[in-house]
XYZ file of N, CA, C and O in Angstrom:
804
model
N 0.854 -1.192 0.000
C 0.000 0.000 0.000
C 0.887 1.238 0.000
O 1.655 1.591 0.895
N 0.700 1.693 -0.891
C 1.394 3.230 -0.893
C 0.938 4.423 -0.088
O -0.219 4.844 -0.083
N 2.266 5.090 0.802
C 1.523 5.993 1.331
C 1.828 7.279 1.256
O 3.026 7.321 0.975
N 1.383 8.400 1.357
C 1.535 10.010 1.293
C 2.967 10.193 1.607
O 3.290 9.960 2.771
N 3.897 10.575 0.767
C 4.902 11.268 1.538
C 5.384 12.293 2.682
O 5.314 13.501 2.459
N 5.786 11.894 3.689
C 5.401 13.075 4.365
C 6.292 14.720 4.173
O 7.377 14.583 3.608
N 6.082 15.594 4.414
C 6.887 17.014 4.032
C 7.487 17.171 4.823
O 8.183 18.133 4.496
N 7.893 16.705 6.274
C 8.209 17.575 6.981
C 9.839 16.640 7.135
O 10.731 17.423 7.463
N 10.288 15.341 6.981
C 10.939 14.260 7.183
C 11.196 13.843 5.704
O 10.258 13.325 5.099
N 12.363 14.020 5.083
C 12.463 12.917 4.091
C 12.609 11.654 4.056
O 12.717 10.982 5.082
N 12.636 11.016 2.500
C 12.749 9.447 3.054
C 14.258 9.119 3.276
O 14.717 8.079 3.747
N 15.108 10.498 2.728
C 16.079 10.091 2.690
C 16.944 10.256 4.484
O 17.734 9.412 4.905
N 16.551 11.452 5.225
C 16.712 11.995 6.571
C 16.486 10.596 7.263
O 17.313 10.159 8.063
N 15.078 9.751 6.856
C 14.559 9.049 7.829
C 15.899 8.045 7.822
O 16.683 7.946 8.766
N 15.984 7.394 6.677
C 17.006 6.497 6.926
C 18.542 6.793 7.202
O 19.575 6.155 7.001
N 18.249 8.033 7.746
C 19.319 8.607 8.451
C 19.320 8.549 10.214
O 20.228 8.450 11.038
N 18.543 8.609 10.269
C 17.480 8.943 11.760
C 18.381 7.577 12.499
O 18.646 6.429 12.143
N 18.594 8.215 13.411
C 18.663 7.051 14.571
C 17.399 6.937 15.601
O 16.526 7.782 15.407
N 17.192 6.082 16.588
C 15.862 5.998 17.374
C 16.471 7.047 18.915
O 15.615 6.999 19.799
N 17.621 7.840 19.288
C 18.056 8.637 19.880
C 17.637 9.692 19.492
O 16.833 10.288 20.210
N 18.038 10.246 18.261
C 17.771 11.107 17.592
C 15.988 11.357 17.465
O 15.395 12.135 18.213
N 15.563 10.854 16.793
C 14.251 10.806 16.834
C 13.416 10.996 17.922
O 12.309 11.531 17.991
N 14.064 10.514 18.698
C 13.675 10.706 20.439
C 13.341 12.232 20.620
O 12.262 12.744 20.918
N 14.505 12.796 20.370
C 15.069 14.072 20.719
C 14.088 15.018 19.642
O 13.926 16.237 19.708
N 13.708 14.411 19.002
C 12.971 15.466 17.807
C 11.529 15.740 18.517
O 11.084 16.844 18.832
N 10.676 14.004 18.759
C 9.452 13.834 19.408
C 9.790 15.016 20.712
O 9.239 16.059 21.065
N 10.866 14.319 21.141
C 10.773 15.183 22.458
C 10.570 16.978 22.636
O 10.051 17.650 23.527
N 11.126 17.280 21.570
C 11.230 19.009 21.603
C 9.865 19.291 21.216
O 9.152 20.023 21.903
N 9.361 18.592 19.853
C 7.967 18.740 19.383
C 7.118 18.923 20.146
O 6.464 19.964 20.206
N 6.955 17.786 20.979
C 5.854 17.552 22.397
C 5.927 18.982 23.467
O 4.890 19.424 23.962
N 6.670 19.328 23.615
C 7.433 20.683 24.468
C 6.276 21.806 23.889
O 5.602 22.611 24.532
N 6.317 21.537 22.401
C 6.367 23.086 21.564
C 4.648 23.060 21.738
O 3.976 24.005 22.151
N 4.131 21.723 21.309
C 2.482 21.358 21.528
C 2.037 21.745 22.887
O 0.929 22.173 23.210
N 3.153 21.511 23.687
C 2.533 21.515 25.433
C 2.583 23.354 25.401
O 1.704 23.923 26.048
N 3.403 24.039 24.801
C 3.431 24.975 25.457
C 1.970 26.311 24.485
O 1.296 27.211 24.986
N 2.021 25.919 23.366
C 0.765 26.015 22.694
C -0.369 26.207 22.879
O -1.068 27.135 22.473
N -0.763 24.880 23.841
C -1.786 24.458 24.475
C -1.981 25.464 25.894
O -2.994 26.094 26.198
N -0.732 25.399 26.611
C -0.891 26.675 27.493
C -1.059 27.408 27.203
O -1.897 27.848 27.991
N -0.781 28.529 26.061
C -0.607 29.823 26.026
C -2.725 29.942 25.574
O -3.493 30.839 25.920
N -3.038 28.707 24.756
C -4.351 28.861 24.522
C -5.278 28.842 25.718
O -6.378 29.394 25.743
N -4.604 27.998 26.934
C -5.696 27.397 27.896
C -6.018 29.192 28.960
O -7.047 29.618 29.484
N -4.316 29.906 28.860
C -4.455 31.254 29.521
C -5.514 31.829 29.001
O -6.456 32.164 29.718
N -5.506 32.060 27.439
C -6.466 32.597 27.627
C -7.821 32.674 27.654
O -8.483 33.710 27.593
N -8.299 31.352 27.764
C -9.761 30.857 28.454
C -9.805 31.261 29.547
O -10.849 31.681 30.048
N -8.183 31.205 30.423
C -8.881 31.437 31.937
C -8.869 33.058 31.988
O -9.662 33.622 32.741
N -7.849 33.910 31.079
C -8.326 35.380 31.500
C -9.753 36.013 30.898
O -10.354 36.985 31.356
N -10.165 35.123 29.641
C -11.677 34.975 29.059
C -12.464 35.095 30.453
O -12.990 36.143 30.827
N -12.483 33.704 31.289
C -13.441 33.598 32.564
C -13.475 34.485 33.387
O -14.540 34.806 33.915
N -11.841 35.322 33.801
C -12.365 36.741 34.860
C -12.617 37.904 33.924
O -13.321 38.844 34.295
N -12.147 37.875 32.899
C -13.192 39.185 32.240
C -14.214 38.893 32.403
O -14.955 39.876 32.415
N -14.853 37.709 32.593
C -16.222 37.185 32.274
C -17.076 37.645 33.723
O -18.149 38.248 33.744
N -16.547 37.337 34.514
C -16.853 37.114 35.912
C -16.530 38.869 35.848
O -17.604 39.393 35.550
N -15.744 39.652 35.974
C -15.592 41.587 36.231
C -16.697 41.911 35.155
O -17.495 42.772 35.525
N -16.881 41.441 34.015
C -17.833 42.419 33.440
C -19.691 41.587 33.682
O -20.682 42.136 33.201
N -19.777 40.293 34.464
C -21.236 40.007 34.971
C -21.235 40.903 36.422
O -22.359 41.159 36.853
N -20.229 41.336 37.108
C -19.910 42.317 38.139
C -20.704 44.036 37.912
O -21.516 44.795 38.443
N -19.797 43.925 36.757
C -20.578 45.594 36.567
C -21.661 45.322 36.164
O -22.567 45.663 36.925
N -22.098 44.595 34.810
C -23.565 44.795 34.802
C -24.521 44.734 35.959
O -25.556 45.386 36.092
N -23.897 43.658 36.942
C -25.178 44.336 37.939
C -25.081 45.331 39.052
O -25.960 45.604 39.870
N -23.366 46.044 38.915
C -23.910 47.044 39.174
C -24.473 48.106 38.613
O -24.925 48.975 39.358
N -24.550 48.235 37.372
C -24.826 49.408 36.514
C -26.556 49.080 36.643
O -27.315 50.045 36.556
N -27.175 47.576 36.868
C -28.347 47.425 36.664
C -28.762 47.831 38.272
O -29.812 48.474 38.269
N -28.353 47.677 39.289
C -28.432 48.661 40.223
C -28.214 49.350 40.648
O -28.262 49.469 41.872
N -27.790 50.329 39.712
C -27.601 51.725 39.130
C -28.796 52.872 38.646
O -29.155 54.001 38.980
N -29.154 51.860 37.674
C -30.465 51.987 36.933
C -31.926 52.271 38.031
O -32.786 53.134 38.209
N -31.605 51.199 38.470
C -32.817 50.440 39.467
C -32.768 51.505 40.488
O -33.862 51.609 41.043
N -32.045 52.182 40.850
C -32.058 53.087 42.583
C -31.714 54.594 42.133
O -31.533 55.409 43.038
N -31.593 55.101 40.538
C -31.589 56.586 39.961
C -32.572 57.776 40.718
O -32.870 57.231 41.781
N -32.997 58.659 40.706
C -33.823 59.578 41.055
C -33.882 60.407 40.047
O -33.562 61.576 40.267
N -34.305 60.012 38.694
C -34.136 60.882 37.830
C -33.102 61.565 37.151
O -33.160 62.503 36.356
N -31.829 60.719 37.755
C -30.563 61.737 36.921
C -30.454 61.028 35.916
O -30.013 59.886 35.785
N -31.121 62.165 34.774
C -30.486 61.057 33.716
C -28.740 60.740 33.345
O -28.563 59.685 32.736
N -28.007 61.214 33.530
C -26.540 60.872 33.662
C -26.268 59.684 33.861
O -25.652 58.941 33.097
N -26.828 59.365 35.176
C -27.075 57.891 35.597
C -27.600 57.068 34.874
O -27.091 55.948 34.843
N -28.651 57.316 34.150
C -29.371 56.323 33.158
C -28.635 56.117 31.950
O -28.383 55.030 31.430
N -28.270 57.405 31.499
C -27.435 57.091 30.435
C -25.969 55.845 30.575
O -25.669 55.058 29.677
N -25.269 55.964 31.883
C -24.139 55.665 31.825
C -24.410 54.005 32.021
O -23.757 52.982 31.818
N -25.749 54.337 32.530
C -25.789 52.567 32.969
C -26.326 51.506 32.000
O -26.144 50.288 32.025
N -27.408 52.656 30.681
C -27.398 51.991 29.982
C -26.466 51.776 28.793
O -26.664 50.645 28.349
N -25.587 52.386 28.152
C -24.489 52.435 27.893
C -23.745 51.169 28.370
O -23.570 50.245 27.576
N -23.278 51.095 29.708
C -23.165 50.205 30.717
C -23.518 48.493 30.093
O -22.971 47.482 29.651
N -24.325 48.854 30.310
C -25.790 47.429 30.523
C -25.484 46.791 28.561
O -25.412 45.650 28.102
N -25.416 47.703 28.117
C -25.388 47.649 26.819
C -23.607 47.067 26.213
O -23.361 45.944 25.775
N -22.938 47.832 26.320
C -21.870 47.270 26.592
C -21.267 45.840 26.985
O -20.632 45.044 26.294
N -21.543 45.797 27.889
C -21.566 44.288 28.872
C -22.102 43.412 27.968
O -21.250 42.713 27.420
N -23.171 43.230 27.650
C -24.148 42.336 26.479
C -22.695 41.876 25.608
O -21.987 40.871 25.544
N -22.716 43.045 25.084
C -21.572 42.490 23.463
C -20.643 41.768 23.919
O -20.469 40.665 23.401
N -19.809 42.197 25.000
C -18.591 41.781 25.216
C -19.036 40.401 26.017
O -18.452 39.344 25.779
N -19.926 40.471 26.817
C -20.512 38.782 27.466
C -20.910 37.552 25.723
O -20.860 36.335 25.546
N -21.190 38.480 25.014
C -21.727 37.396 24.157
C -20.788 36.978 23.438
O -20.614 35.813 23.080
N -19.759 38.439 23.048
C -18.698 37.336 22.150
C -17.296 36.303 23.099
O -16.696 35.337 22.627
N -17.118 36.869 24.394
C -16.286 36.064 25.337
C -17.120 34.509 25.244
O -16.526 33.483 24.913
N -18.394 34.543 25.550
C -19.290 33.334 24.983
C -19.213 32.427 24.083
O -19.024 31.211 24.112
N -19.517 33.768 22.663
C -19.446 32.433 21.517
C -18.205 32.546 20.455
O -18.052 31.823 19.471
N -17.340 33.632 20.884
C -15.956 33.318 20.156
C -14.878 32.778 20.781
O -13.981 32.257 20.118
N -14.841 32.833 22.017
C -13.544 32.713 22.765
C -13.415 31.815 23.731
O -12.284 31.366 23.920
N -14.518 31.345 24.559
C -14.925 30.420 25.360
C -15.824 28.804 24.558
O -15.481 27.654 24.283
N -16.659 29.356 24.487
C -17.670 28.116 23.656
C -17.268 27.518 21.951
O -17.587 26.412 21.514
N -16.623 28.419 21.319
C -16.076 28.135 19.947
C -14.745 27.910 20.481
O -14.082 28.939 20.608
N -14.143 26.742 20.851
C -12.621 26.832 21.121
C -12.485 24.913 21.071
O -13.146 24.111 21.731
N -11.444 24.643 20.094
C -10.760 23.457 20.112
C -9.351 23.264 20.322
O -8.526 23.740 19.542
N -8.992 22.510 21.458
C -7.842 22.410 21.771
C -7.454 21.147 21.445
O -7.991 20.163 21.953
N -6.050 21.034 20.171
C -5.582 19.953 19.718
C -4.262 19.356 20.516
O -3.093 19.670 20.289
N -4.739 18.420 21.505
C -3.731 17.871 22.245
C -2.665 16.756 21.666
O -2.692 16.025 20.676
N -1.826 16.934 22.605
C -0.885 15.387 21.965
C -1.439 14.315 22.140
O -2.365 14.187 22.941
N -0.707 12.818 21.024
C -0.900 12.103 21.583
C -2.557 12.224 20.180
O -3.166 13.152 19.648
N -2.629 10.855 20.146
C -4.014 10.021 20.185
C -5.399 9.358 20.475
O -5.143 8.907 21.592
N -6.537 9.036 20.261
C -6.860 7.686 20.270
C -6.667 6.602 19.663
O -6.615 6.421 18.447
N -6.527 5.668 20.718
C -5.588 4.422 19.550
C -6.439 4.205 18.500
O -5.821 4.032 17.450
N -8.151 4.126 18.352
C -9.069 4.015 17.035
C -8.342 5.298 15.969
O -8.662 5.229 14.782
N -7.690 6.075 16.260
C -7.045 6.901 15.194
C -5.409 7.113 14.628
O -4.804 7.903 13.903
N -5.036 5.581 15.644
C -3.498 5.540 15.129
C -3.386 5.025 13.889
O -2.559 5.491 13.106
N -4.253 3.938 13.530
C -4.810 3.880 12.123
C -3.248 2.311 12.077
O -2.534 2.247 11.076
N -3.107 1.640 12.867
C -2.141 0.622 13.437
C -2.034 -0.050 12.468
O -0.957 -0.118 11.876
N -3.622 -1.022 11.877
C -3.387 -1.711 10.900
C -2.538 -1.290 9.522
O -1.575 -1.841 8.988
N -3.240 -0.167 9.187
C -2.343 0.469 8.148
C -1.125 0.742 8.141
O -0.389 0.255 7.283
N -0.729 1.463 8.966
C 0.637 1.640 9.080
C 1.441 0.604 9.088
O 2.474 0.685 8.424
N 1.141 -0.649 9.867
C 1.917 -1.910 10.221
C 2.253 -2.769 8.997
O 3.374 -3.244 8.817
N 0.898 -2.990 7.911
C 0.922 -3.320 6.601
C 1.635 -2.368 5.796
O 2.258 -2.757 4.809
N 1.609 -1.419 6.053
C 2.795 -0.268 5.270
C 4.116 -0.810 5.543
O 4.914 -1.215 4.698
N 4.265 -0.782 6.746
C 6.032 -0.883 7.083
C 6.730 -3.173 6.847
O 7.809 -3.700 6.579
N 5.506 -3.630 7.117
C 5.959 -4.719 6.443
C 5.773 -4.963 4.877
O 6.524 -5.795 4.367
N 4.840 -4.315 4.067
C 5.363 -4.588 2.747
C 6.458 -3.940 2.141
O 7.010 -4.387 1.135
N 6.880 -2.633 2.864
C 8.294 -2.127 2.529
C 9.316 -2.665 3.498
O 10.124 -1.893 4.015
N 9.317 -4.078 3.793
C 10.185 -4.508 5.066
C 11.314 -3.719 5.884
O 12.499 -3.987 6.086
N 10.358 -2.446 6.350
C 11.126 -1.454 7.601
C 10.409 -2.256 8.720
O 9.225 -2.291 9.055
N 11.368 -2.805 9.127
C 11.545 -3.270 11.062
C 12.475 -3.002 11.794
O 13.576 -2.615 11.404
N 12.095 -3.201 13.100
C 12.791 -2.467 14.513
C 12.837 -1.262 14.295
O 11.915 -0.593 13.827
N 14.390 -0.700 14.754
C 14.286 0.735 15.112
C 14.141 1.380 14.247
O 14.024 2.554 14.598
N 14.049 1.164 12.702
C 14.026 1.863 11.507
C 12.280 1.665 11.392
O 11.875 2.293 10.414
N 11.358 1.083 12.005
C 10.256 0.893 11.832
C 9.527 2.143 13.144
O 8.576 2.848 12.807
N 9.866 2.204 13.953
C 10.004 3.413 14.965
C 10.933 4.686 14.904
O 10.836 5.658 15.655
N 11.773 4.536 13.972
C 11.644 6.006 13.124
C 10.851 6.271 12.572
O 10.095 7.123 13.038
N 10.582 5.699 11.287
C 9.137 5.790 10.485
C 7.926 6.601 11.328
O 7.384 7.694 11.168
N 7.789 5.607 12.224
C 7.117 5.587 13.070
C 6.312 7.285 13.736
O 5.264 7.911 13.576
N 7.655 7.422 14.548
C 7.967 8.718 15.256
C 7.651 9.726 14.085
O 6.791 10.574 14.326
N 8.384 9.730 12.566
C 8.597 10.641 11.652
C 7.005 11.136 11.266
O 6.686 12.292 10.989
N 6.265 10.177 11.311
C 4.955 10.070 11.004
C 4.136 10.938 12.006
O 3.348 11.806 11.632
N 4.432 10.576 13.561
C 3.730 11.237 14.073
C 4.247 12.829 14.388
O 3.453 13.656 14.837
N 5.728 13.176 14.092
C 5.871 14.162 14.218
C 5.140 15.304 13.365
O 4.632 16.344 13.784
N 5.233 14.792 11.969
C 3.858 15.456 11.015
C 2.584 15.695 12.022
O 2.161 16.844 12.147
N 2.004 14.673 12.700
C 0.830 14.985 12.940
C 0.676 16.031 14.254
O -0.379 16.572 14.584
N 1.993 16.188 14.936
C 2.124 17.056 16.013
C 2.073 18.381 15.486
O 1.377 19.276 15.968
N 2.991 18.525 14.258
C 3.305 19.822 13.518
C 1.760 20.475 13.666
O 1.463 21.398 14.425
N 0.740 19.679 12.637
C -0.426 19.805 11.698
C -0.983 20.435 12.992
O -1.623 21.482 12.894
N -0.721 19.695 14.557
C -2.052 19.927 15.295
C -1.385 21.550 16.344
O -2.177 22.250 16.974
N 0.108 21.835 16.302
C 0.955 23.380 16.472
C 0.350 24.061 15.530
O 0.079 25.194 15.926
N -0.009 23.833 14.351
C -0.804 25.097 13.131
C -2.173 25.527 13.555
O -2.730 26.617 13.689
N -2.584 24.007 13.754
C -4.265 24.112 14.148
C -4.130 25.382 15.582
O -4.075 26.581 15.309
N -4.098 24.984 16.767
C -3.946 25.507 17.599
C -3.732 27.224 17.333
O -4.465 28.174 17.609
N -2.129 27.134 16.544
C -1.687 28.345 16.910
C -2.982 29.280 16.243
O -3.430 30.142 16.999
N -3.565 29.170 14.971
C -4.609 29.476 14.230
C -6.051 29.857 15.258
O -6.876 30.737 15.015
N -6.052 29.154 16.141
C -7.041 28.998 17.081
C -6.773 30.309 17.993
O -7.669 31.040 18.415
N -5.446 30.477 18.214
C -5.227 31.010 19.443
C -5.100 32.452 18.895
O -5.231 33.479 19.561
N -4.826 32.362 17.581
C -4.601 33.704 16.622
C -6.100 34.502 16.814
O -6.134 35.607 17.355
N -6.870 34.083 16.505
C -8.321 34.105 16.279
C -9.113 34.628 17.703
O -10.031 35.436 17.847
N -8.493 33.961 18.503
C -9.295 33.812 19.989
C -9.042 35.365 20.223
O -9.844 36.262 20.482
N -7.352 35.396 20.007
C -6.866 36.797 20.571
C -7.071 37.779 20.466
O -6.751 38.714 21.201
N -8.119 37.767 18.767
C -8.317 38.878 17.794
C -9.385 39.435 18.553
O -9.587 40.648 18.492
N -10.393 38.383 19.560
C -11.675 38.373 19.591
C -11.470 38.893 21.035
O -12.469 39.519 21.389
N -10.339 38.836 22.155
C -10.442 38.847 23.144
C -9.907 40.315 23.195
O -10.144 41.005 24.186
N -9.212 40.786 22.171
C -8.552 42.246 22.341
C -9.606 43.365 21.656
O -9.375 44.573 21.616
N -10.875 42.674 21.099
C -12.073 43.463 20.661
C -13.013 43.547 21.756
O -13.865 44.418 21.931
N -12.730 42.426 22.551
C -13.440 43.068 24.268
C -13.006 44.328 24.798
O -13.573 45.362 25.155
N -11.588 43.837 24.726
C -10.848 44.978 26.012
C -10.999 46.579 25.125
O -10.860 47.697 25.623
N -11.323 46.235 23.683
C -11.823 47.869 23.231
C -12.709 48.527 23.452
O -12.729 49.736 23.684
N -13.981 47.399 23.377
C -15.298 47.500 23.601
C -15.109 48.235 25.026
O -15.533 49.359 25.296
N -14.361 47.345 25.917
C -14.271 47.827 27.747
C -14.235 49.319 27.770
O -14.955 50.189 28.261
N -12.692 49.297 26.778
C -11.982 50.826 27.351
C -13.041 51.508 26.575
O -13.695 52.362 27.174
N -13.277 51.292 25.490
C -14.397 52.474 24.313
C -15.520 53.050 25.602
O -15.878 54.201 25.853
N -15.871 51.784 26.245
C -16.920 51.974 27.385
C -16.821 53.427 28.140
O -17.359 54.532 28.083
N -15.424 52.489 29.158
C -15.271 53.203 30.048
C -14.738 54.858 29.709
O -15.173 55.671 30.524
N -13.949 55.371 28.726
C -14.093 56.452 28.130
C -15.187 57.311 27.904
O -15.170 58.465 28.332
N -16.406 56.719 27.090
C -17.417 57.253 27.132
C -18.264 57.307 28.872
O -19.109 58.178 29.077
N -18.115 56.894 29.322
C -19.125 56.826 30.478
C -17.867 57.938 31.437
O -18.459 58.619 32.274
N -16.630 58.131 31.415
C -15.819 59.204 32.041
C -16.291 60.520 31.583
O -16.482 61.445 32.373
N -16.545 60.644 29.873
C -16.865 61.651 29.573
C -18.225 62.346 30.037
O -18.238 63.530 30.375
N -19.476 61.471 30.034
C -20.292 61.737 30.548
C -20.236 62.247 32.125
O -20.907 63.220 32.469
N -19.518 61.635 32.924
C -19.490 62.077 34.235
C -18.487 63.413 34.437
O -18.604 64.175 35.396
N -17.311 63.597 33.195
C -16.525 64.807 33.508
C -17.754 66.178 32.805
O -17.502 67.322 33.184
N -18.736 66.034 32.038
C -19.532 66.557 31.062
C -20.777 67.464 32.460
O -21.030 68.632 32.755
N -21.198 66.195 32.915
C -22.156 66.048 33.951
C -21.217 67.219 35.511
O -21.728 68.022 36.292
N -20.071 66.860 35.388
C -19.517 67.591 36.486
C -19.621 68.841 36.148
O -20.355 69.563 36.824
N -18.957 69.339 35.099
C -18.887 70.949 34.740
C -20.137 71.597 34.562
O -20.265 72.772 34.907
N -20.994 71.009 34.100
C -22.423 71.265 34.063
C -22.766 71.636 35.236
O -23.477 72.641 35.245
N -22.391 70.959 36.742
C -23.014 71.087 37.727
C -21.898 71.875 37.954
O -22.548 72.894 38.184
N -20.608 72.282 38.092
C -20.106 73.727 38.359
C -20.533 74.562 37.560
O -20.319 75.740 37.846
N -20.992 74.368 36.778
C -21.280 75.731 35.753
C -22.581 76.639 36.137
O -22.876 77.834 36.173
N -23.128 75.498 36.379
C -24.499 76.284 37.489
C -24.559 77.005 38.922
O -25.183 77.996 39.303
N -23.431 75.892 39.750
C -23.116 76.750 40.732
C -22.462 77.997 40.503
O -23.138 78.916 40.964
N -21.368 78.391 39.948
C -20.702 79.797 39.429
C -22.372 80.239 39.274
O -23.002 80.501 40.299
N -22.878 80.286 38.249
C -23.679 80.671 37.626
C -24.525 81.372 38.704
O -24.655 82.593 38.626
N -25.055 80.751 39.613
C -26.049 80.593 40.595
C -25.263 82.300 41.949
O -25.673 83.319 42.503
N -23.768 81.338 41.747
C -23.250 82.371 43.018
C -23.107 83.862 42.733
O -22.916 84.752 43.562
N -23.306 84.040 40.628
C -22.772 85.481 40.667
C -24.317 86.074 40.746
O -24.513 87.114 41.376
N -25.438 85.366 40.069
C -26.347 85.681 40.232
C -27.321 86.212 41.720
O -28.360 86.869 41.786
N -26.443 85.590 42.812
C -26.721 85.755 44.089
C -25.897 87.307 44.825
O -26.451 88.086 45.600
N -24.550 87.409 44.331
C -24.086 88.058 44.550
C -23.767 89.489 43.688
O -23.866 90.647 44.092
N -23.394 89.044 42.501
C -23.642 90.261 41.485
C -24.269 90.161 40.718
O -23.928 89.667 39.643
N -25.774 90.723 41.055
C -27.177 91.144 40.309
C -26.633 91.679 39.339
O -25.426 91.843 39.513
N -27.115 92.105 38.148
C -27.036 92.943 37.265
C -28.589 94.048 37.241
O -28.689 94.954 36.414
């Protein structure tokens, strides 16, 4: 049975390969997957406390709303607020948390695909350690394939998690302005109020 050449290993490298060597290749590979996998799993977990600080403000901004006396300042900022929160809860949700596949090392043996391979390496009579080069060479491809997948994943996630923290700051900017807007307004009346008290015209 003929099989795919692989790109990443020639045939000529392989039968170069010692089972030390090869060792040492799996071994760094596995490193590069493990550390991959971390840098993706961080940011699920800084996903979850954005998640957890911004279900925080919405309810305080919604008891914000809820206990106003008519300022609209307050209403505005909270719905703004309230509004805000939504987007950034929904896409931490369905881009970054709930849309997320993490390609680990390693197998299920129903997908080592054993028979095949085994009938591969005995009709080209590669045995022993030249059959576990093969071997290794094979799965190092599939470690590569699943470092692309990932990193692609994590590319994506990041795009989605740094369109929160805009959404945040865009927020919190606007809702400063309103309250620095809202302040001068209310000095502007007092002046206003004190010359009127003091120098009548």
């Amino acid at each position: 049975m003929a099989m795919e050449q692989k790109s990443i290993i020639s045939e000529r490298t392989r039968n170069e390969l010692d089972k030390s060597t090869v060792d040492f290749y799996l071994s760094e590979a596995e490193k590069q997957l493990d550390g991959v996998i971390d840098v993706s799993n961080r940011i699920t977990d800084r996903s979850y406390i954005l998640l957890t600080g911004i279900i925080t403000v919405l309810t305080g901004f919604g008891w914000i709303l809820n206990m106003q006396d008519g300022n609209i300042s307050l209403v505005l900022i909270s719905v703004i607020g309230i509004l805000a929160s939504i987007v950034v809860l929904s896409i931490l949700i369905l881009k970054i948390i709930c849309i997320h596949t993490v390609w680990l090392a390693g197998k299920k043996p129903s997908e080592l695909d054993i028979d095949i391979f085994i009938d591969y390496y005995s009709s080209c009579k590669i045995k022993g350690d030249k059959r576990y080069v093969n071997i290794v060479a094979d799965h190092l491809e599939a470690i590569e394939n699943k470092i692309a997948l990932n990193l692609e994943d994590i590319r994506i996630r990041t795009i989605w998690y740094s369109r929160c923290l805009k959404i945040c700051l865009f927020t919190i900017c606007i809702i400063v302005g309103i309250l620095i807007a809202e302040h001068f307004t209310s000095v502007w009346a007092l002046v206003h109020h004190w010359f009127a008290l003091h120098c009548p015209v």
